[in-house]
Amino acid sequence: MRQARMSGLSEPGGEGEECLVMKFGGTSVQDAAAIGRLCQLVRRALPQRPVLVVSALAKVTDQLMNAGWAAGEGHLEAARESLQHLRQRHEAVADGLVGGDKHDRLHNEFAREFDALAAVLSRIAWEKAFTPHVQDQLLGVGESLSSKLVHAALRSEGVEAVLVDPRECIITDAAHTRATPLWDETNERLQSLLIPLLKSGQIPVMGGFVGATRDGIPTTLGRGGSDFSASIVGAGLHARRIEIWTDVDGVMTTDPALCSDARRVARMTFDEAAELAYFGAKVLHPATLAPAMRGNVPVWVLNSRNPDCPGTEIVAHCETDGRVKAITSKQGVAIVDIEPVRWFAPELLREVFDVFERHEHSLDLLSASRGSLALLVSSVTALPAIAEELKGLAHVRWENHKALVCLVGEQIRRRPEIASQAFRAVAGIDVRMICQGASERNISFLVDESRVVEAVRRLHHSFFSVPGLSAPVPEPAVEASSSHAMCQAEGAWQ
Ligand code: ASP
Ligand code: MG
């Protein structure tokens, strides 16, 4: 049913309205020069019918957030001042891009947006509360401003761009600051609003990150959510592909800030990329890939400053299974040990999950033994309260300043020699809570934060710098013994 409706793009009677989603991140729209490059890329892509999704100008979302906090704490003057800076910045970018009538129109629109922003800040200061609902109202303006700049720049170059309000087509639940799309409604709106535009040869431009509830109340999809928007739009329109234009050459074998010889990964699977995003790689928002994966729309990560670099292609399957594709690390994690007061009862698990959920505290990893539970969390703020609630049932202890190191690659768990190679590489570094995850494609473990850079460098050297190891690896001759999830904590369970 849904399939039939969504395939409207390439229905008989024409060659279809196949399109391409191009998402430009904050650094790809950060100033007039960046928007100029964007315009060139869009012109080049015109025959493929691009739909544009843009982020706010680099750092704008943070600045709006800070203004909101300042207003909430009663520093309205400081908040207004930073708004003034934002306004000057946007106007300067506009001045560098468009002239004449278009310029005046843009200035007037900015004046309206900034007046509305000032009113929101006053309200926050007056109510002394920066609520999630108001946060969404405030932050979403960053994308509205940038989409107007991009729209005006394209039109002044003769491209038939048309502004689309994301609140009209990304329909979400009311979970402010981390909303989830209502898929059927969103897909219907995307189709009914965007396809006619594409059919008439126009180039839709919309802000990412933003949506609205059914009642039209603005929401946002979580920080970094413009990638997610692009994926939602790409899947909803059955796009040919989704391009994420950013300021790096693609997904890298590890964080280049940690390892100068990090290289671009040419191709990887959706699952590998999702795993990487989840385990700390910053290039893609973790939720991004789900819609693209469901709709089987390939995603490309590309560099707007180096557009001739082929980037990283993310697809359903690729031929490089069985190899480590990338190494990631996530700092600032803590291990939480939960030891039952009396004996380990199954209810303890439920209680623990409930209590973490009540505190909106997410769990990264878990292992259990007859004696206790071990959890991994990326923030310790709620732990004292959680410990208090579990008092009587369990003792809760935690240890800070750990880092999670993670090797990602399809089927690497089926090849025990990869784990051996990894542990040889980090010999001498204290490794804890070795967990090969519930998936076939990740081997991860904890080290002290102070040793994480060394661990990543050694692993990268071992897997990516030794000649011969990057050659294709034959299919494993024997199935590895551990084809199920394996976690080892103290008192290992499996
Ligand atoms: N501007 C938003 C943020 O910084 C969304 C995005 O850029 O992806 O979180
Ligand atoms: Mg981003």
Short mmCIF file of C-alpha atoms and ligand atoms in Angstrom, two decimals:
data_model
loop_
_atom_site.label_atom_id
_atom_site.label_comp_id
_atom_site.label_asym_id
_atom_site.label_seq_id
_atom_site.Cartn_x
_atom_site.Cartn_y
_atom_site.Cartn_z
CA MET A 1 0.00 0.00 0.00
CA ARG A 2 2.64 2.42 1.17
CA GLN A 3 4.95 1.14 -1.50
CA ALA A 4 2.37 1.94 -4.14
CA ARG A 5 1.83 5.42 -2.84
CA MET A 6 5.50 6.18 -2.49
CA SER A 7 6.35 4.98 -5.91
CA GLY A 8 4.32 7.86 -7.33
CA LEU A 9 7.62 9.41 -8.32
CA SER A 10 8.23 7.11 -11.19
CA GLU A 11 4.76 6.19 -12.25
CA PRO A 12 4.04 5.30 -15.84
CA GLY A 13 3.52 8.14 -18.22
CA GLY A 14 6.85 9.83 -17.81
CA GLU A 15 10.42 9.15 -16.96
CA GLY A 16 9.46 10.02 -13.40
CA GLU A 17 10.46 12.84 -11.10
CA GLU A 18 13.52 11.12 -9.78
CA CYS A 19 15.38 13.48 -7.59
CA LEU A 20 18.51 13.94 -5.58
CA VAL A 21 18.65 15.27 -2.02
CA MET A 22 21.59 17.57 -1.31
CA LYS A 23 22.13 18.46 2.33
CA PHE A 24 24.57 21.23 3.19
CA GLY A 25 25.91 21.36 6.75
CA GLY A 26 26.78 24.47 8.75
CA THR A 27 30.30 24.87 7.36
CA SER A 28 29.00 24.52 3.80
CA VAL A 29 26.79 27.60 4.30
CA GLN A 30 28.92 29.48 6.83
CA ASP A 31 29.59 32.59 4.74
CA ALA A 32 29.05 34.09 1.30
CA ALA A 33 31.98 32.17 -0.18
CA ALA A 34 30.61 28.84 1.08
CA ILE A 35 27.14 29.63 -0.26
CA GLY A 36 28.77 30.57 -3.56
CA ARG A 37 30.34 27.11 -3.72
CA LEU A 38 26.98 25.57 -2.84
CA CYS A 39 25.39 27.40 -5.78
CA GLN A 40 27.96 25.94 -8.15
CA LEU A 41 27.36 22.44 -6.85
CA VAL A 42 23.62 22.85 -7.21
CA ARG A 43 23.92 24.13 -10.78
CA ARG A 44 26.03 21.16 -11.66
CA ALA A 45 23.34 18.88 -10.24
CA LEU A 46 20.36 20.59 -11.89
CA PRO A 47 19.68 17.79 -14.41
CA GLN A 48 19.23 15.41 -11.48
CA ARG A 49 16.56 17.60 -9.86
CA PRO A 50 18.03 18.46 -6.52
CA VAL A 51 16.03 19.06 -3.36
CA LEU A 52 18.10 21.10 -0.90
CA VAL A 53 18.20 20.68 2.86
CA VAL A 54 20.36 23.19 4.71
CA SER A 55 21.70 23.58 8.22
CA ALA A 56 22.00 26.87 10.06
CA LEU A 57 25.23 28.78 9.42
CA ALA A 58 28.08 27.20 11.39
CA LYS A 59 27.82 27.84 15.15
CA VAL A 60 24.49 29.67 14.91
CA THR A 61 22.53 26.94 16.70
CA ASP A 62 24.96 27.06 19.63
CA GLN A 63 24.71 30.83 19.75
CA LEU A 64 20.91 30.75 19.75
CA MET A 65 21.03 28.17 22.51
CA ASN A 66 23.37 30.35 24.57
CA ALA A 67 21.12 33.35 24.04
CA GLY A 68 18.20 31.27 25.29
CA TRP A 69 20.08 30.20 28.38
CA ALA A 70 21.24 33.74 29.06
CA ALA A 71 17.68 35.06 28.79
CA GLY A 72 16.42 32.30 31.06
CA GLU A 73 18.97 33.29 33.68
CA GLY A 74 17.87 36.90 33.51
CA HIS A 75 20.71 38.23 31.32
CA LEU A 76 18.41 39.62 28.69
CA GLU A 77 20.82 42.34 27.60
CA ALA A 78 23.58 39.82 26.89
CA ALA A 79 21.08 37.66 24.99
CA ARG A 80 19.98 40.62 22.88
CA GLU A 81 23.55 41.52 22.16
CA SER A 82 24.34 38.10 20.79
CA LEU A 83 21.20 38.31 18.70
CA GLN A 84 22.50 41.57 17.30
CA HIS A 85 25.76 39.83 16.31
CA LEU A 86 23.82 37.08 14.62
CA ARG A 87 21.81 39.61 12.72
CA GLN A 88 24.92 41.43 11.55
CA ARG A 89 26.49 38.20 10.44
CA HIS A 90 23.47 37.13 8.40
CA GLU A 91 23.14 40.58 6.87
CA ALA A 92 26.79 40.60 5.93
CA VAL A 93 26.40 37.24 4.21
CA ALA A 94 23.32 38.55 2.39
CA ASP A 95 25.27 41.63 1.29
CA GLY A 96 27.94 39.40 -0.20
CA LEU A 97 25.41 37.37 -2.17
CA VAL A 98 22.56 39.45 -3.52
CA GLY A 99 21.87 42.99 -4.59
CA GLY A 100 18.96 45.25 -5.61
CA ASP A 101 15.39 44.29 -4.78
CA LYS A 102 16.31 40.81 -3.69
CA HIS A 103 18.70 42.27 -1.16
CA ASP A 104 16.06 44.58 0.30
CA ARG A 105 13.51 41.81 0.48
CA LEU A 106 15.97 39.58 2.33
CA HIS A 107 16.81 42.36 4.78
CA ASN A 108 13.12 42.86 5.48
CA GLU A 109 12.62 39.19 6.08
CA PHE A 110 15.59 39.08 8.41
CA ALA A 111 14.16 42.08 10.27
CA ARG A 112 10.93 40.11 10.81
CA GLU A 113 12.76 36.98 11.94
CA PHE A 114 14.97 38.89 14.37
CA ASP A 115 12.03 40.82 15.82
CA ALA A 116 10.31 37.51 16.47
CA LEU A 117 13.49 36.13 18.03
CA ALA A 118 13.80 39.16 20.29
CA ALA A 119 10.21 38.61 21.40
CA VAL A 120 10.96 34.96 22.21
CA LEU A 121 13.99 35.98 24.27
CA SER A 122 11.95 38.54 26.19
CA ARG A 123 9.37 35.92 26.93
CA ILE A 124 12.03 33.50 28.17
CA ALA A 125 13.45 36.22 30.44
CA TRP A 126 10.02 37.18 31.69
CA GLU A 127 9.02 33.60 32.45
CA LYS A 128 12.54 32.79 33.70
CA ALA A 129 12.25 29.49 31.88
CA PHE A 130 13.88 28.19 28.73
CA THR A 131 11.58 25.23 28.14
CA PRO A 132 12.12 22.55 25.45
CA HIS A 133 9.10 23.90 23.62
CA VAL A 134 10.56 27.41 23.46
CA GLN A 135 13.99 26.02 22.68
CA ASP A 136 12.59 24.49 19.50
CA GLN A 137 10.99 27.76 18.54
CA LEU A 138 14.27 29.59 19.06
CA LEU A 139 16.74 27.17 17.50
CA GLY A 140 14.70 26.48 14.39
CA VAL A 141 15.18 30.08 13.30
CA GLY A 142 18.83 29.33 12.45
CA GLU A 143 17.72 27.02 9.64
CA SER A 144 15.01 29.40 8.52
CA LEU A 145 17.60 32.17 8.09
CA SER A 146 20.10 30.00 6.25
CA SER A 147 17.48 28.59 3.89
CA LYS A 148 16.44 32.14 2.99
CA LEU A 149 20.04 33.05 2.23
CA VAL A 150 20.54 29.98 0.06
CA HIS A 151 17.24 30.52 -1.71
CA ALA A 152 18.08 34.16 -2.49
CA ALA A 153 21.61 33.28 -3.63
CA LEU A 154 20.34 30.61 -6.01
CA ARG A 155 17.66 32.85 -7.45
CA SER A 156 20.12 35.62 -8.04
CA GLU A 157 22.10 33.14 -10.10
CA GLY A 158 19.04 32.36 -12.16
CA VAL A 159 18.24 29.02 -10.51
CA GLU A 160 14.52 28.50 -9.98
CA ALA A 161 14.73 27.87 -6.26
CA VAL A 162 11.61 27.82 -4.12
CA LEU A 163 11.47 27.99 -0.33
CA VAL A 164 9.70 25.14 1.42
CA ASP A 165 8.77 25.40 5.08
CA PRO A 166 9.92 22.21 6.84
CA ARG A 167 7.10 22.65 9.36
CA GLU A 168 4.68 21.92 6.56
CA CYS A 169 6.25 18.63 5.60
CA ILE A 170 8.17 17.06 8.49
CA ILE A 171 5.34 16.17 10.86
CA THR A 172 6.54 14.91 14.23
CA ASP A 173 5.43 13.88 17.67
CA ALA A 174 5.63 16.49 20.41
CA ALA A 175 8.89 15.30 21.97
CA HIS A 176 10.46 18.74 21.88
CA THR A 177 14.20 18.94 21.18
CA ARG A 178 14.28 15.32 19.98
CA ALA A 179 11.13 14.79 17.99
CA THR A 180 10.43 11.74 15.85
CA PRO A 181 8.61 12.00 12.52
CA LEU A 182 5.15 10.58 12.05
CA TRP A 183 6.20 8.68 8.99
CA ASP A 184 3.00 8.27 7.01
CA GLU A 185 1.96 11.88 7.38
CA THR A 186 5.45 13.12 6.67
CA ASN A 187 5.77 11.02 3.53
CA GLU A 188 2.40 12.14 2.31
CA ARG A 189 3.23 15.80 2.85
CA LEU A 190 6.64 15.45 1.24
CA GLN A 191 5.07 13.88 -1.79
CA SER A 192 2.18 16.25 -2.13
CA LEU A 193 4.24 19.40 -1.55
CA LEU A 194 7.51 18.65 -3.26
CA ILE A 195 6.62 16.54 -6.25
CA PRO A 196 4.57 19.24 -7.97
CA LEU A 197 7.51 21.63 -7.48
CA LEU A 198 9.94 19.15 -8.98
CA LYS A 199 7.55 18.45 -11.83
CA SER A 200 7.47 22.12 -12.68
CA GLY A 201 11.26 22.27 -12.71
CA GLN A 202 11.72 24.14 -9.44
CA ILE A 203 14.41 23.49 -6.86
CA PRO A 204 12.94 23.16 -3.36
CA VAL A 205 15.09 24.62 -0.56
CA MET A 206 14.24 23.80 3.02
CA GLY A 207 15.85 24.13 6.43
CA GLY A 208 16.86 20.88 8.06
CA PHE A 209 16.53 19.99 11.76
CA VAL A 210 13.03 21.45 12.03
CA GLY A 211 9.58 19.93 11.94
CA ALA A 212 6.22 20.61 13.52
CA THR A 213 3.53 18.71 15.33
CA ARG A 214 0.19 18.04 13.66
CA ASP A 215 -1.00 21.27 15.25
CA GLY A 216 1.83 23.20 13.67
CA ILE A 217 3.89 23.68 16.85
CA PRO A 218 7.59 23.81 15.82
CA THR A 219 9.80 20.94 16.92
CA THR A 220 13.41 19.94 16.26
CA LEU A 221 14.90 16.54 15.56
CA GLY A 222 17.84 16.72 17.98
CA ARG A 223 21.20 18.42 17.58
CA GLY A 224 22.84 17.64 14.28
CA GLY A 225 19.40 16.69 12.98
CA SER A 226 19.69 18.19 9.50
CA ASP A 227 21.27 14.96 8.28
CA PHE A 228 18.21 13.19 9.60
CA SER A 229 15.97 15.64 7.72
CA ALA A 230 17.85 14.88 4.51
CA SER A 231 17.36 11.18 5.03
CA ILE A 232 13.66 11.63 5.80
CA VAL A 233 13.19 13.69 2.63
CA GLY A 234 15.28 11.32 0.51
CA ALA A 235 13.38 8.27 1.68
CA GLY A 236 9.99 9.98 1.47
CA LEU A 237 10.61 11.01 -2.14
CA HIS A 238 12.39 7.82 -3.17
CA ALA A 239 15.35 9.93 -4.19
CA ARG A 240 18.07 8.45 -6.34
CA ARG A 241 20.55 9.34 -3.65
CA ILE A 242 21.14 11.56 -0.64
CA GLU A 243 24.26 13.69 -0.60
CA ILE A 244 25.54 14.98 2.72
CA TRP A 245 27.86 17.87 1.88
CA THR A 246 30.24 18.62 4.71
CA ASP A 247 33.80 19.83 5.28
CA VAL A 248 35.66 16.51 5.29
CA ASP A 249 36.38 14.13 2.43
CA GLY A 250 33.99 11.49 3.71
CA VAL A 251 33.82 8.97 6.50
CA MET A 252 37.39 8.43 7.67
CA THR A 253 39.13 5.34 9.00
CA THR A 254 39.42 7.20 12.30
CA ASP A 255 39.24 10.74 13.65
CA PRO A 256 41.94 12.66 11.73
CA ALA A 257 42.42 14.84 14.80
CA LEU A 258 43.73 11.75 16.59
CA CYS A 259 45.54 10.12 13.72
CA SER A 260 47.02 12.20 10.94
CA ASP A 261 47.13 9.26 8.55
CA ALA A 262 43.39 8.61 8.75
CA ARG A 263 42.04 7.86 5.29
CA ARG A 264 38.75 8.14 3.51
CA VAL A 265 36.58 5.03 3.46
CA ALA A 266 35.35 4.69 -0.12
CA ARG A 267 32.34 2.50 0.57
CA MET A 268 30.58 1.14 3.58
CA THR A 269 27.25 -0.34 4.56
CA PHE A 270 24.40 1.50 6.26
CA ASP A 271 24.89 -0.66 9.32
CA GLU A 272 28.57 0.11 9.55
CA ALA A 273 27.92 3.83 9.22
CA ALA A 274 25.13 3.70 11.79
CA GLU A 275 27.39 1.85 14.18
CA LEU A 276 30.12 4.44 13.69
CA ALA A 277 27.73 7.31 14.27
CA TYR A 278 26.39 5.63 17.38
CA PHE A 279 29.85 5.01 18.73
CA GLY A 280 31.03 8.56 18.45
CA ALA A 281 32.09 9.33 14.87
CA LYS A 282 30.86 12.88 14.31
CA VAL A 283 30.41 12.84 10.58
CA LEU A 284 26.79 11.65 10.60
CA HIS A 285 23.96 12.07 13.05
CA PRO A 286 23.17 8.60 14.51
CA ALA A 287 19.53 8.60 13.46
CA THR A 288 20.35 9.67 9.93
CA LEU A 289 20.60 6.39 8.24
CA ALA A 290 17.43 4.65 9.34
CA PRO A 291 15.05 6.20 6.78
CA ALA A 292 17.60 5.96 3.96
CA MET A 293 18.23 2.35 4.88
CA ARG A 294 14.53 1.49 4.96
CA GLY A 295 14.02 3.16 1.60
CA ASN A 296 17.30 1.75 0.28
CA VAL A 297 18.48 5.15 -0.87
CA PRO A 298 22.28 5.38 -1.07
CA VAL A 299 23.89 8.11 1.02
CA TRP A 300 27.06 9.91 -0.02
CA VAL A 301 29.23 11.95 2.31
CA LEU A 302 31.01 14.62 0.27
CA ASN A 303 33.28 17.61 0.84
CA SER A 304 31.92 20.95 -0.38
CA ARG A 305 35.47 22.37 -0.27
CA ASN A 306 36.85 19.52 -2.31
CA PRO A 307 33.93 18.51 -4.53
CA ASP A 308 35.99 16.40 -6.88
CA CYS A 309 36.88 13.97 -4.12
CA PRO A 310 34.56 10.98 -4.57
CA GLY A 311 33.60 10.91 -0.86
CA THR A 312 32.11 7.92 0.93
CA GLU A 313 29.26 5.92 -0.49
CA ILE A 314 26.97 4.28 2.04
CA VAL A 315 24.88 1.44 0.67
CA ALA A 316 23.00 -1.67 1.76
CA HIS A 317 25.76 -4.16 0.88
CA CYS A 318 29.34 -3.87 -0.13
CA GLU A 319 32.12 -6.16 -1.14
CA THR A 320 34.50 -5.37 1.70
CA ASP A 321 32.89 -7.46 4.42
CA GLY A 322 35.18 -9.06 6.94
CA ARG A 323 37.54 -6.11 7.20
CA VAL A 324 37.82 -3.40 9.81
CA LYS A 325 36.40 -0.33 8.13
CA ALA A 326 36.97 2.27 10.84
CA ILE A 327 37.98 2.80 14.42
CA THR A 328 36.12 5.19 16.64
CA SER A 329 36.35 6.34 20.21
CA LYS A 330 33.99 8.02 22.59
CA GLN A 331 35.35 9.79 25.62
CA GLY A 332 33.66 10.79 28.84
CA VAL A 333 31.90 7.51 29.50
CA ALA A 334 31.46 5.89 32.89
CA ILE A 335 31.00 2.28 33.91
CA VAL A 336 28.22 1.72 36.36
CA ASP A 337 28.21 -1.39 38.51
CA ILE A 338 24.90 -2.39 39.96
CA GLU A 339 25.18 -5.01 42.62
CA PRO A 340 21.98 -6.45 44.05
CA VAL A 341 21.59 -6.13 47.79
CA ARG A 342 20.37 -9.70 48.18
CA TRP A 343 20.40 -11.81 45.08
CA PHE A 344 20.16 -11.16 41.39
CA ALA A 345 16.47 -11.24 40.55
CA PRO A 346 15.21 -10.75 37.01
CA GLU A 347 13.04 -7.88 38.28
CA LEU A 348 16.22 -5.98 38.92
CA LEU A 349 16.76 -5.59 35.20
CA ARG A 350 13.30 -4.15 34.74
CA GLU A 351 13.73 -1.82 37.68
CA VAL A 352 17.04 -0.61 36.38
CA PHE A 353 15.68 0.08 32.91
CA ASP A 354 12.66 1.85 34.37
CA VAL A 355 14.67 4.03 36.63
CA PHE A 356 17.04 5.05 33.85
CA GLU A 357 14.14 5.78 31.61
CA ARG A 358 12.41 7.91 34.22
CA HIS A 359 15.58 9.96 34.43
CA GLU A 360 15.79 10.05 30.63
CA HIS A 361 19.23 8.60 30.95
CA SER A 362 20.30 6.38 28.09
CA LEU A 363 22.36 3.23 28.49
CA ASP A 364 25.06 2.39 26.03
CA LEU A 365 25.97 -1.12 26.81
CA LEU A 366 25.15 -3.74 29.29
CA SER A 367 26.54 -6.92 30.60
CA ALA A 368 25.17 -9.07 33.35
CA SER A 369 26.46 -11.83 35.52
CA ARG A 370 24.81 -13.74 38.30
CA GLY A 371 26.33 -11.27 40.72
CA SER A 372 25.75 -7.91 39.13
CA LEU A 373 25.02 -5.68 36.18
CA ALA A 374 27.50 -3.49 34.37
CA LEU A 375 26.29 -0.53 32.36
CA LEU A 376 27.95 2.07 30.30
CA VAL A 377 26.63 5.63 30.35
CA SER A 378 27.82 8.79 28.73
CA SER A 379 26.76 11.15 31.46
CA VAL A 380 26.86 10.77 35.23
CA THR A 381 24.62 13.66 36.14
CA ALA A 382 21.55 11.61 37.04
CA LEU A 383 23.45 8.78 38.69
CA PRO A 384 23.23 10.00 42.31
CA ALA A 385 19.44 10.24 41.99
CA ILE A 386 19.28 6.85 40.28
CA ALA A 387 21.42 5.29 43.01
CA GLU A 388 19.08 6.75 45.59
CA GLU A 389 16.03 5.26 43.88
CA LEU A 390 17.62 1.85 43.64
CA LYS A 391 18.66 1.90 47.29
CA GLY A 392 17.28 -1.14 49.03
CA LEU A 393 17.49 -3.14 45.80
CA ALA A 394 21.07 -2.64 44.70
CA HIS A 395 24.30 -0.82 45.36
CA VAL A 396 25.25 1.47 42.53
CA ARG A 397 28.87 2.48 41.98
CA TRP A 398 30.45 4.18 39.03
CA GLU A 399 33.81 4.99 37.62
CA ASN A 400 34.38 8.06 35.42
CA HIS A 401 36.89 9.08 32.79
CA LYS A 402 36.71 6.02 30.62
CA ALA A 403 36.72 5.93 26.85
CA LEU A 404 35.03 3.44 24.58
CA VAL A 405 37.08 2.27 21.64
CA CYS A 406 35.24 0.55 18.87
CA LEU A 407 36.28 -1.29 15.71
CA VAL A 408 33.60 -1.40 13.06
CA GLY A 409 33.31 -3.63 10.00
CA GLU A 410 30.72 -6.06 8.62
CA GLN A 411 31.30 -9.57 9.95
CA ILE A 412 34.52 -8.75 11.78
CA ARG A 413 33.28 -10.77 14.68
CA ARG A 414 33.29 -13.86 12.54
CA ARG A 415 37.02 -13.54 12.20
CA PRO A 416 38.63 -14.19 15.57
CA GLU A 417 42.02 -13.12 14.24
CA ILE A 418 40.74 -9.55 14.12
CA ALA A 419 40.11 -9.51 17.86
CA SER A 420 43.55 -11.03 18.47
CA GLN A 421 45.18 -8.45 16.26
CA ALA A 422 43.33 -5.67 18.08
CA PHE A 423 44.37 -6.86 21.51
CA ARG A 424 47.97 -7.33 20.39
CA ALA A 425 47.90 -3.75 19.17
CA VAL A 426 46.80 -2.39 22.54
CA ALA A 427 49.00 -4.70 24.65
CA GLY A 428 50.10 -2.90 27.79
CA ILE A 429 47.04 -0.67 27.91
CA ASP A 430 44.54 -1.64 30.54
CA VAL A 431 41.46 -2.84 28.69
CA ARG A 432 38.09 -3.38 30.41
CA MET A 433 34.61 -4.56 29.64
CA ILE A 434 35.40 -6.18 26.36
CA CYS A 435 32.21 -6.36 24.49
CA GLN A 436 31.72 -7.64 21.00
CA GLY A 437 28.27 -6.20 20.95
CA ALA A 438 25.05 -7.72 19.84
CA SER A 439 26.00 -7.08 16.24
CA GLU A 440 28.44 -8.87 13.98
CA ARG A 441 30.10 -5.68 13.06
CA ASN A 442 31.61 -4.24 16.16
CA ILE A 443 34.27 -5.07 18.69
CA SER A 444 34.50 -2.55 21.47
CA PHE A 445 36.22 -2.14 24.80
CA LEU A 446 36.97 0.44 27.43
CA VAL A 447 40.26 2.10 28.26
CA ASP A 448 41.18 4.94 30.59
CA GLU A 449 40.55 8.27 28.96
CA SER A 450 44.22 9.11 29.38
CA ARG A 451 45.22 6.19 27.10
CA VAL A 452 42.58 6.47 24.42
CA VAL A 453 44.58 8.43 21.87
CA GLU A 454 47.42 5.97 22.13
CA ALA A 455 45.03 3.04 21.80
CA VAL A 456 43.38 4.46 18.68
CA ARG A 457 46.72 5.28 17.07
CA ARG A 458 48.09 1.83 17.71
CA LEU A 459 44.96 0.17 16.37
CA HIS A 460 44.90 2.38 13.32
CA HIS A 461 48.51 1.62 12.63
CA SER A 462 47.88 -2.08 12.99
CA PHE A 463 44.79 -2.23 10.77
CA PHE A 464 45.44 0.47 8.22
CA SER A 465 49.15 1.08 7.92
CA VAL A 466 50.60 -2.40 7.71
CA PRO A 467 51.11 -3.34 4.07
CA GLY A 468 49.04 -6.26 2.95
CA LEU A 469 46.26 -5.84 5.46
CA SER A 470 44.24 -3.64 3.22
CA ALA A 471 44.22 -6.31 0.54
CA PRO A 472 40.92 -8.14 0.09
CA VAL A 473 40.40 -10.73 2.74
CA PRO A 474 39.10 -14.12 1.66
CA GLU A 475 35.89 -15.50 3.13
CA PRO A 476 36.56 -17.07 6.51
CA ALA A 477 37.20 -20.79 6.12
CA VAL A 478 35.68 -21.70 9.46
CA GLU A 479 32.83 -20.07 11.24
CA ALA A 480 34.11 -18.31 14.29
CA SER A 481 33.04 -19.81 17.55
CA SER A 482 31.35 -16.66 18.75
CA SER A 483 28.43 -16.07 16.47
CA HIS A 484 26.31 -14.79 19.31
CA ALA A 485 26.69 -11.67 21.42
CA MET A 486 29.59 -11.95 23.76
CA CYS A 487 30.27 -9.71 26.64
CA GLN A 488 33.00 -10.11 29.15
CA ALA A 489 32.81 -8.13 32.31
CA GLU A 490 34.16 -9.19 35.63
CA GLY A 491 32.35 -12.43 36.42
CA ALA A 492 31.55 -12.92 32.78
CA TRP A 493 28.13 -14.04 31.72
CA GLN A 494 28.91 -15.40 28.31
N1 ASP B 1 21.82 23.38 13.15
C1 ASP B 1 21.47 22.19 13.89
C2 ASP B 1 22.57 21.87 14.88
O1 ASP B 1 23.61 22.51 14.88
C3 ASP B 1 21.17 21.02 13.04
C4 ASP B 1 22.28 20.62 12.10
O2 ASP B 1 23.10 21.45 11.75
O3 ASP B 1 22.33 19.46 11.72
O4 ASP B 1 22.40 20.99 15.67
MG MG B 2 26.14 17.86 11.13
#
